[in-house]
């Protein structure tokens, strides 16, 4: 798989090892930064990784910040993203099977390296089941579409 990865300065405490792990699993990995532990802002990397996934350049994305919370919220603002923030493998796996998540986020202040690897591996190996879940995932997309249409008509009304 082609995996896009990114994170802020706190995520950088885990990201290099996660990249190595992903490569060992046989994935192609693109690191969107940050590349140092100098303070920066997680939305920058969330946006880059999210856009690279929704435009089809990468199959899936992995995002790391201190908690995984900020960076997953930011990624979920990009249309077509279904990012899960989780700190254990069960939710990671189910988020693929039931919710067709395309981005995984976690926090370097929350999980240690070995748990993070377990989460990543479960998430990447689980398949979306579709079926009864498909309708719900479509309903999520409908909320997104409706929001965009409302925004468009508000812009037109303001003109
Ligand atoms: C940075 O201090 C921290 O707020 C960030 O890494 C993340 O945890 C935000 O959700």
mmCIF file with all atom_site columns, C-alpha atoms and ligand atoms in Angstrom:
data_model
loop_
_atom_site.group_PDB
_atom_site.id
_atom_site.type_symbol
_atom_site.label_atom_id
_atom_site.label_alt_id
_atom_site.label_comp_id
_atom_site.label_asym_id
_atom_site.label_entity_id
_atom_site.label_seq_id
_atom_site.pdbx_PDB_ins_code
_atom_site.Cartn_x
_atom_site.Cartn_y
_atom_site.Cartn_z
_atom_site.occupancy
_atom_site.B_iso_or_equiv
_atom_site.pdbx_formal_charge
_atom_site.auth_seq_id
_atom_site.auth_comp_id
_atom_site.auth_asym_id
_atom_site.auth_atom_id
_atom_site.pdbx_PDB_model_num
ATOM   1   C CA . UNK A 1 1   ? 0.000   0.000  0.000  1.00 0.00 ? 1   UNK A CA 1
ATOM   2   C CA . UNK A 1 2   ? 1.016   3.611  -0.465 1.00 0.00 ? 2   UNK A CA 1
ATOM   3   C CA . UNK A 1 3   ? 0.859   5.330  2.912  1.00 0.00 ? 3   UNK A CA 1
ATOM   4   C CA . UNK A 1 4   ? 1.035   9.058  3.627  1.00 0.00 ? 4   UNK A CA 1
ATOM   5   C CA . UNK A 1 5   ? 2.234   9.930  7.115  1.00 0.00 ? 5   UNK A CA 1
ATOM   6   C CA . UNK A 1 6   ? 2.511   13.199 8.998  1.00 0.00 ? 6   UNK A CA 1
ATOM   7   C CA . UNK A 1 7   ? 2.536   14.719 12.438 1.00 0.00 ? 7   UNK A CA 1
ATOM   8   C CA . UNK A 1 8   ? 3.546   17.693 14.547 1.00 0.00 ? 8   UNK A CA 1
ATOM   9   C CA . UNK A 1 9   ? 6.621   18.095 16.782 1.00 0.00 ? 9   UNK A CA 1
ATOM   10  C CA . UNK A 1 10  ? 5.114   15.839 19.478 1.00 0.00 ? 10  UNK A CA 1
ATOM   11  C CA . UNK A 1 11  ? 4.162   13.195 16.918 1.00 0.00 ? 11  UNK A CA 1
ATOM   12  C CA . UNK A 1 12  ? 7.761   13.296 15.748 1.00 0.00 ? 12  UNK A CA 1
ATOM   13  C CA . UNK A 1 13  ? 8.698   11.391 18.922 1.00 0.00 ? 13  UNK A CA 1
ATOM   14  C CA . UNK A 1 14  ? 7.071   8.283  17.382 1.00 0.00 ? 14  UNK A CA 1
ATOM   15  C CA . UNK A 1 15  ? 6.889   8.953  13.645 1.00 0.00 ? 15  UNK A CA 1
ATOM   16  C CA . UNK A 1 16  ? 10.376  7.792  12.577 1.00 0.00 ? 16  UNK A CA 1
ATOM   17  C CA . UNK A 1 17  ? 9.865   4.371  14.205 1.00 0.00 ? 17  UNK A CA 1
ATOM   18  C CA . UNK A 1 18  ? 6.375   4.059  12.734 1.00 0.00 ? 18  UNK A CA 1
ATOM   19  C CA . UNK A 1 19  ? 7.770   4.806  9.281  1.00 0.00 ? 19  UNK A CA 1
ATOM   20  C CA . UNK A 1 20  ? 10.367  2.071  9.726  1.00 0.00 ? 20  UNK A CA 1
ATOM   21  C CA . UNK A 1 21  ? 7.662   -0.323 10.876 1.00 0.00 ? 21  UNK A CA 1
ATOM   22  C CA . UNK A 1 22  ? 5.451   0.477  7.877  1.00 0.00 ? 22  UNK A CA 1
ATOM   23  C CA . UNK A 1 23  ? 8.363   -0.111 5.521  1.00 0.00 ? 23  UNK A CA 1
ATOM   24  C CA . UNK A 1 24  ? 9.116   -3.444 7.206  1.00 0.00 ? 24  UNK A CA 1
ATOM   25  C CA . UNK A 1 25  ? 5.501   -4.440 6.566  1.00 0.00 ? 25  UNK A CA 1
ATOM   26  C CA . UNK A 1 26  ? 6.201   -3.785 2.877  1.00 0.00 ? 26  UNK A CA 1
ATOM   27  C CA . UNK A 1 27  ? 4.423   -0.461 2.429  1.00 0.00 ? 27  UNK A CA 1
ATOM   28  C CA . UNK A 1 28  ? 5.620   2.528  0.441  1.00 0.00 ? 28  UNK A CA 1
ATOM   29  C CA . UNK A 1 29  ? 5.692   5.532  2.769  1.00 0.00 ? 29  UNK A CA 1
ATOM   30  C CA . UNK A 1 30  ? 5.757   9.272  2.111  1.00 0.00 ? 30  UNK A CA 1
ATOM   31  C CA . UNK A 1 31  ? 6.587   11.467 5.109  1.00 0.00 ? 31  UNK A CA 1
ATOM   32  C CA . UNK A 1 32  ? 4.836   14.849 4.876  1.00 0.00 ? 32  UNK A CA 1
ATOM   33  C CA . UNK A 1 33  ? 6.663   16.170 7.968  1.00 0.00 ? 33  UNK A CA 1
ATOM   34  C CA . UNK A 1 34  ? 7.282   17.702 10.338 1.00 0.00 ? 34  UNK A CA 1
ATOM   35  C CA . UNK A 1 35  ? 10.859  16.477 10.359 1.00 0.00 ? 35  UNK A CA 1
ATOM   36  C CA . UNK A 1 36  ? 12.121  17.906 13.668 1.00 0.00 ? 36  UNK A CA 1
ATOM   37  C CA . UNK A 1 37  ? 10.867  18.402 17.213 1.00 0.00 ? 37  UNK A CA 1
ATOM   38  C CA . UNK A 1 38  ? 10.729  22.167 16.768 1.00 0.00 ? 38  UNK A CA 1
ATOM   39  C CA . UNK A 1 39  ? 7.281   23.461 17.740 1.00 0.00 ? 39  UNK A CA 1
ATOM   40  C CA . UNK A 1 40  ? 4.827   23.606 14.844 1.00 0.00 ? 40  UNK A CA 1
ATOM   41  C CA . UNK A 1 41  ? 1.072   23.341 14.146 1.00 0.00 ? 41  UNK A CA 1
ATOM   42  C CA . UNK A 1 42  ? -0.621  19.983 13.510 1.00 0.00 ? 42  UNK A CA 1
ATOM   43  C CA . UNK A 1 43  ? -3.285  21.261 11.003 1.00 0.00 ? 43  UNK A CA 1
ATOM   44  C CA . UNK A 1 44  ? -0.514  21.810 8.419  1.00 0.00 ? 44  UNK A CA 1
ATOM   45  C CA . UNK A 1 45  ? 0.309   18.083 8.274  1.00 0.00 ? 45  UNK A CA 1
ATOM   46  C CA . UNK A 1 46  ? -3.285  16.935 8.720  1.00 0.00 ? 46  UNK A CA 1
ATOM   47  C CA . UNK A 1 47  ? -4.274  18.895 5.595  1.00 0.00 ? 47  UNK A CA 1
ATOM   48  C CA . UNK A 1 48  ? -1.383  17.630 3.481  1.00 0.00 ? 48  UNK A CA 1
ATOM   49  C CA . UNK A 1 49  ? -1.880  13.985 4.393  1.00 0.00 ? 49  UNK A CA 1
ATOM   50  C CA . UNK A 1 50  ? -5.677  14.221 4.123  1.00 0.00 ? 50  UNK A CA 1
ATOM   51  C CA . UNK A 1 51  ? -5.559  15.799 0.660  1.00 0.00 ? 51  UNK A CA 1
ATOM   52  C CA . UNK A 1 52  ? -3.049  13.248 -0.592 1.00 0.00 ? 52  UNK A CA 1
ATOM   53  C CA . UNK A 1 53  ? -5.429  10.458 0.458  1.00 0.00 ? 53  UNK A CA 1
ATOM   54  C CA . UNK A 1 54  ? -8.667  11.907 -0.910 1.00 0.00 ? 54  UNK A CA 1
ATOM   55  C CA . UNK A 1 55  ? -7.042  12.796 -4.238 1.00 0.00 ? 55  UNK A CA 1
ATOM   56  C CA . UNK A 1 56  ? -5.945  9.172  -4.606 1.00 0.00 ? 56  UNK A CA 1
ATOM   57  C CA . UNK A 1 57  ? -2.206  9.800  -4.512 1.00 0.00 ? 57  UNK A CA 1
ATOM   58  C CA . UNK A 1 58  ? -1.960  7.638  -1.372 1.00 0.00 ? 58  UNK A CA 1
ATOM   59  C CA . UNK A 1 59  ? -4.131  4.717  -0.271 1.00 0.00 ? 59  UNK A CA 1
ATOM   60  C CA . UNK A 1 60  ? -4.230  5.570  3.421  1.00 0.00 ? 60  UNK A CA 1
ATOM   61  C CA . UNK A 1 61  ? -2.914  8.110  5.884  1.00 0.00 ? 61  UNK A CA 1
ATOM   62  C CA . UNK A 1 62  ? -1.386  7.966  9.364  1.00 0.00 ? 62  UNK A CA 1
ATOM   63  C CA . UNK A 1 63  ? -1.260  11.068 11.573 1.00 0.00 ? 63  UNK A CA 1
ATOM   64  C CA . UNK A 1 64  ? 0.463   11.531 14.914 1.00 0.00 ? 64  UNK A CA 1
ATOM   65  C CA . UNK A 1 65  ? 0.316   14.424 17.376 1.00 0.00 ? 65  UNK A CA 1
ATOM   66  C CA . UNK A 1 66  ? 0.385   14.511 21.179 1.00 0.00 ? 66  UNK A CA 1
ATOM   67  C CA . UNK A 1 67  ? -3.031  12.947 21.648 1.00 0.00 ? 67  UNK A CA 1
ATOM   68  C CA . UNK A 1 68  ? -4.119  12.264 18.065 1.00 0.00 ? 68  UNK A CA 1
ATOM   69  C CA . UNK A 1 69  ? -7.128  14.468 18.741 1.00 0.00 ? 69  UNK A CA 1
ATOM   70  C CA . UNK A 1 70  ? -6.252  17.790 17.110 1.00 0.00 ? 70  UNK A CA 1
ATOM   71  C CA . UNK A 1 71  ? -4.727  16.223 14.056 1.00 0.00 ? 71  UNK A CA 1
ATOM   72  C CA . UNK A 1 72  ? -7.718  13.907 13.476 1.00 0.00 ? 72  UNK A CA 1
ATOM   73  C CA . UNK A 1 73  ? -10.198 16.765 13.892 1.00 0.00 ? 73  UNK A CA 1
ATOM   74  C CA . UNK A 1 74  ? -8.246  18.784 11.308 1.00 0.00 ? 74  UNK A CA 1
ATOM   75  C CA . UNK A 1 75  ? -8.054  15.850 8.873  1.00 0.00 ? 75  UNK A CA 1
ATOM   76  C CA . UNK A 1 76  ? -11.802 15.248 9.192  1.00 0.00 ? 76  UNK A CA 1
ATOM   77  C CA . UNK A 1 77  ? -12.439 18.752 7.828  1.00 0.00 ? 77  UNK A CA 1
ATOM   78  C CA . UNK A 1 78  ? -11.171 17.630 4.432  1.00 0.00 ? 78  UNK A CA 1
ATOM   79  C CA . UNK A 1 79  ? -14.026 16.322 2.309  1.00 0.00 ? 79  UNK A CA 1
ATOM   80  C CA . UNK A 1 80  ? -13.871 12.560 1.876  1.00 0.00 ? 80  UNK A CA 1
ATOM   81  C CA . UNK A 1 81  ? -11.778 11.909 4.968  1.00 0.00 ? 81  UNK A CA 1
ATOM   82  C CA . UNK A 1 82  ? -12.927 9.502  7.639  1.00 0.00 ? 82  UNK A CA 1
ATOM   83  C CA . UNK A 1 83  ? -10.194 9.739  10.242 1.00 0.00 ? 83  UNK A CA 1
ATOM   84  C CA . UNK A 1 84  ? -10.237 7.693  13.426 1.00 0.00 ? 84  UNK A CA 1
ATOM   85  C CA . UNK A 1 85  ? -8.345  8.734  16.524 1.00 0.00 ? 85  UNK A CA 1
ATOM   86  C CA . UNK A 1 86  ? -7.708  5.702  18.685 1.00 0.00 ? 86  UNK A CA 1
ATOM   87  C CA . UNK A 1 87  ? -5.383  4.305  21.289 1.00 0.00 ? 87  UNK A CA 1
ATOM   88  C CA . UNK A 1 88  ? -6.134  0.584  21.094 1.00 0.00 ? 88  UNK A CA 1
ATOM   89  C CA . UNK A 1 89  ? -6.293  -1.964 18.264 1.00 0.00 ? 89  UNK A CA 1
ATOM   90  C CA . UNK A 1 90  ? -9.955  -2.978 18.648 1.00 0.00 ? 90  UNK A CA 1
ATOM   91  C CA . UNK A 1 91  ? -11.352 0.415  17.619 1.00 0.00 ? 91  UNK A CA 1
ATOM   92  C CA . UNK A 1 92  ? -8.710  0.690  14.905 1.00 0.00 ? 92  UNK A CA 1
ATOM   93  C CA . UNK A 1 93  ? -9.825  -2.614 13.362 1.00 0.00 ? 93  UNK A CA 1
ATOM   94  C CA . UNK A 1 94  ? -13.562 -1.918 13.698 1.00 0.00 ? 94  UNK A CA 1
ATOM   95  C CA . UNK A 1 95  ? -13.111 1.574  12.258 1.00 0.00 ? 95  UNK A CA 1
ATOM   96  C CA . UNK A 1 96  ? -11.914 -0.066 9.045  1.00 0.00 ? 96  UNK A CA 1
ATOM   97  C CA . UNK A 1 97  ? -14.525 -2.836 9.013  1.00 0.00 ? 97  UNK A CA 1
ATOM   98  C CA . UNK A 1 98  ? -17.545 -0.680 9.850  1.00 0.00 ? 98  UNK A CA 1
ATOM   99  C CA . UNK A 1 99  ? -16.636 2.926  9.096  1.00 0.00 ? 99  UNK A CA 1
ATOM   100 C CA . UNK A 1 100 ? -14.216 2.561  6.173  1.00 0.00 ? 100 UNK A CA 1
ATOM   101 C CA . UNK A 1 101 ? -11.730 4.932  7.788  1.00 0.00 ? 101 UNK A CA 1
ATOM   102 C CA . UNK A 1 102 ? -9.027  6.161  5.464  1.00 0.00 ? 102 UNK A CA 1
ATOM   103 C CA . UNK A 1 103 ? -6.857  7.908  8.056  1.00 0.00 ? 103 UNK A CA 1
ATOM   104 C CA . UNK A 1 104 ? -5.581  6.621  11.393 1.00 0.00 ? 104 UNK A CA 1
ATOM   105 C CA . UNK A 1 105 ? -4.518  9.065  14.103 1.00 0.00 ? 105 UNK A CA 1
ATOM   106 C CA . UNK A 1 106 ? -2.984  8.453  17.506 1.00 0.00 ? 106 UNK A CA 1
ATOM   107 C CA . UNK A 1 107 ? -1.015  10.305 20.146 1.00 0.00 ? 107 UNK A CA 1
ATOM   108 C CA . UNK A 1 108 ? 2.640   9.890  21.034 1.00 0.00 ? 108 UNK A CA 1
ATOM   109 C CA . UNK A 1 109 ? 1.767   11.045 24.561 1.00 0.00 ? 109 UNK A CA 1
ATOM   110 C CA . UNK A 1 110 ? -0.935  8.412  24.831 1.00 0.00 ? 110 UNK A CA 1
ATOM   111 C CA . UNK A 1 111 ? 0.450   5.204  23.341 1.00 0.00 ? 111 UNK A CA 1
ATOM   112 C CA . UNK A 1 112 ? 3.916   3.685  23.480 1.00 0.00 ? 112 UNK A CA 1
ATOM   113 C CA . UNK A 1 113 ? 5.726   2.414  20.409 1.00 0.00 ? 113 UNK A CA 1
ATOM   114 C CA . UNK A 1 114 ? 4.693   -1.242 20.664 1.00 0.00 ? 114 UNK A CA 1
ATOM   115 C CA . UNK A 1 115 ? 1.020   -0.430 21.180 1.00 0.00 ? 115 UNK A CA 1
ATOM   116 C CA . UNK A 1 116 ? 1.170   2.068  18.326 1.00 0.00 ? 116 UNK A CA 1
ATOM   117 C CA . UNK A 1 117 ? 2.596   -0.617 16.020 1.00 0.00 ? 117 UNK A CA 1
ATOM   118 C CA . UNK A 1 118 ? -0.183  -3.017 17.018 1.00 0.00 ? 118 UNK A CA 1
ATOM   119 C CA . UNK A 1 119 ? -2.806  -0.343 16.281 1.00 0.00 ? 119 UNK A CA 1
ATOM   120 C CA . UNK A 1 120 ? -1.257  0.419  12.880 1.00 0.00 ? 120 UNK A CA 1
ATOM   121 C CA . UNK A 1 121 ? -1.033  -3.247 11.910 1.00 0.00 ? 121 UNK A CA 1
ATOM   122 C CA . UNK A 1 122 ? -4.625  -4.047 12.908 1.00 0.00 ? 122 UNK A CA 1
ATOM   123 C CA . UNK A 1 123 ? -5.911  -0.984 11.085 1.00 0.00 ? 123 UNK A CA 1
ATOM   124 C CA . UNK A 1 124 ? -4.018  -1.693 7.878  1.00 0.00 ? 124 UNK A CA 1
ATOM   125 C CA . UNK A 1 125 ? -4.933  -5.359 7.718  1.00 0.00 ? 125 UNK A CA 1
ATOM   126 C CA . UNK A 1 126 ? -8.662  -4.932 8.352  1.00 0.00 ? 126 UNK A CA 1
ATOM   127 C CA . UNK A 1 127 ? -11.008 -4.696 5.352  1.00 0.00 ? 127 UNK A CA 1
ATOM   128 C CA . UNK A 1 128 ? -14.143 -2.592 5.042  1.00 0.00 ? 128 UNK A CA 1
ATOM   129 C CA . UNK A 1 129 ? -17.144 -4.939 5.254  1.00 0.00 ? 129 UNK A CA 1
ATOM   130 C CA . UNK A 1 130 ? -19.693 -2.793 3.412  1.00 0.00 ? 130 UNK A CA 1
ATOM   131 C CA . UNK A 1 131 ? -23.153 -4.436 3.642  1.00 0.00 ? 131 UNK A CA 1
ATOM   132 C CA . UNK A 1 132 ? -25.234 -2.948 6.439  1.00 0.00 ? 132 UNK A CA 1
ATOM   133 C CA . UNK A 1 133 ? -22.433 -0.481 7.194  1.00 0.00 ? 133 UNK A CA 1
ATOM   134 C CA . UNK A 1 134 ? -22.442 1.001  3.700  1.00 0.00 ? 134 UNK A CA 1
ATOM   135 C CA . UNK A 1 135 ? -25.722 2.852  4.232  1.00 0.00 ? 135 UNK A CA 1
ATOM   136 C CA . UNK A 1 136 ? -24.314 4.553  7.346  1.00 0.00 ? 136 UNK A CA 1
ATOM   137 C CA . UNK A 1 137 ? -21.077 5.536  5.677  1.00 0.00 ? 137 UNK A CA 1
ATOM   138 C CA . UNK A 1 138 ? -23.161 6.973  2.809  1.00 0.00 ? 138 UNK A CA 1
ATOM   139 C CA . UNK A 1 139 ? -25.201 8.907  5.380  1.00 0.00 ? 139 UNK A CA 1
ATOM   140 C CA . UNK A 1 140 ? -21.974 10.464 6.664  1.00 0.00 ? 140 UNK A CA 1
ATOM   141 C CA . UNK A 1 141 ? -21.103 11.535 3.113  1.00 0.00 ? 141 UNK A CA 1
ATOM   142 C CA . UNK A 1 142 ? -24.597 12.988 2.711  1.00 0.00 ? 142 UNK A CA 1
ATOM   143 C CA . UNK A 1 143 ? -24.061 15.181 5.785  1.00 0.00 ? 143 UNK A CA 1
ATOM   144 C CA . UNK A 1 144 ? -20.819 16.373 4.214  1.00 0.00 ? 144 UNK A CA 1
ATOM   145 C CA . UNK A 1 145 ? -22.489 17.057 0.833  1.00 0.00 ? 145 UNK A CA 1
ATOM   146 C CA . UNK A 1 146 ? -25.382 18.901 2.456  1.00 0.00 ? 146 UNK A CA 1
ATOM   147 C CA . UNK A 1 147 ? -22.960 21.035 4.459  1.00 0.00 ? 147 UNK A CA 1
ATOM   148 C CA . UNK A 1 148 ? -21.089 21.989 1.292  1.00 0.00 ? 148 UNK A CA 1
ATOM   149 C CA . UNK A 1 149 ? -24.309 22.830 -0.565 1.00 0.00 ? 149 UNK A CA 1
ATOM   150 C CA . UNK A 1 150 ? -25.476 24.989 2.366  1.00 0.00 ? 150 UNK A CA 1
ATOM   151 C CA . UNK A 1 151 ? -22.130 26.773 2.374  1.00 0.00 ? 151 UNK A CA 1
ATOM   152 C CA . UNK A 1 152 ? -22.344 27.363 -1.377 1.00 0.00 ? 152 UNK A CA 1
ATOM   153 C CA . UNK A 1 153 ? -25.832 28.857 -1.155 1.00 0.00 ? 153 UNK A CA 1
ATOM   154 C CA . UNK A 1 154 ? -24.791 31.049 1.791  1.00 0.00 ? 154 UNK A CA 1
ATOM   155 C CA . UNK A 1 155 ? -21.882 32.356 -0.272 1.00 0.00 ? 155 UNK A CA 1
ATOM   156 C CA . UNK A 1 156 ? -24.262 33.112 -3.183 1.00 0.00 ? 156 UNK A CA 1
ATOM   157 C CA . UNK A 1 157 ? -26.748 34.875 -0.884 1.00 0.00 ? 157 UNK A CA 1
ATOM   158 C CA . UNK A 1 158 ? -23.986 37.058 0.530  1.00 0.00 ? 158 UNK A CA 1
ATOM   159 C CA . UNK A 1 159 ? -22.902 38.182 -2.938 1.00 0.00 ? 159 UNK A CA 1
HETATM 160 C C1 . LIG B 2 .   ? 0.867   20.141 21.049 1.00 0.00 ? 1   LIG B C1 1
HETATM 161 O O1 . LIG B 2 .   ? 1.278   20.622 22.295 1.00 0.00 ? 1   LIG B O1 1
HETATM 162 C C2 . LIG B 2 .   ? -0.404  19.307 21.209 1.00 0.00 ? 1   LIG B C2 1
HETATM 163 O O2 . LIG B 2 .   ? -1.469  20.138 21.535 1.00 0.00 ? 1   LIG B O2 1
HETATM 164 C C3 . LIG B 2 .   ? -0.693  18.506 19.952 1.00 0.00 ? 1   LIG B C3 1
HETATM 165 O O3 . LIG B 2 .   ? 0.366   17.671 19.675 1.00 0.00 ? 1   LIG B O3 1
HETATM 166 C C4 . LIG B 2 .   ? -1.920  17.625 20.015 1.00 0.00 ? 1   LIG B C4 1
HETATM 167 O O4 . LIG B 2 .   ? -1.908  16.814 21.129 1.00 0.00 ? 1   LIG B O4 1
HETATM 168 C C5 . LIG B 2 .   ? -3.214  18.293 19.802 1.00 0.00 ? 1   LIG B C5 1
HETATM 169 O O5 . LIG B 2 .   ? -4.283  17.684 19.777 1.00 0.00 ? 1   LIG B O5 1
#
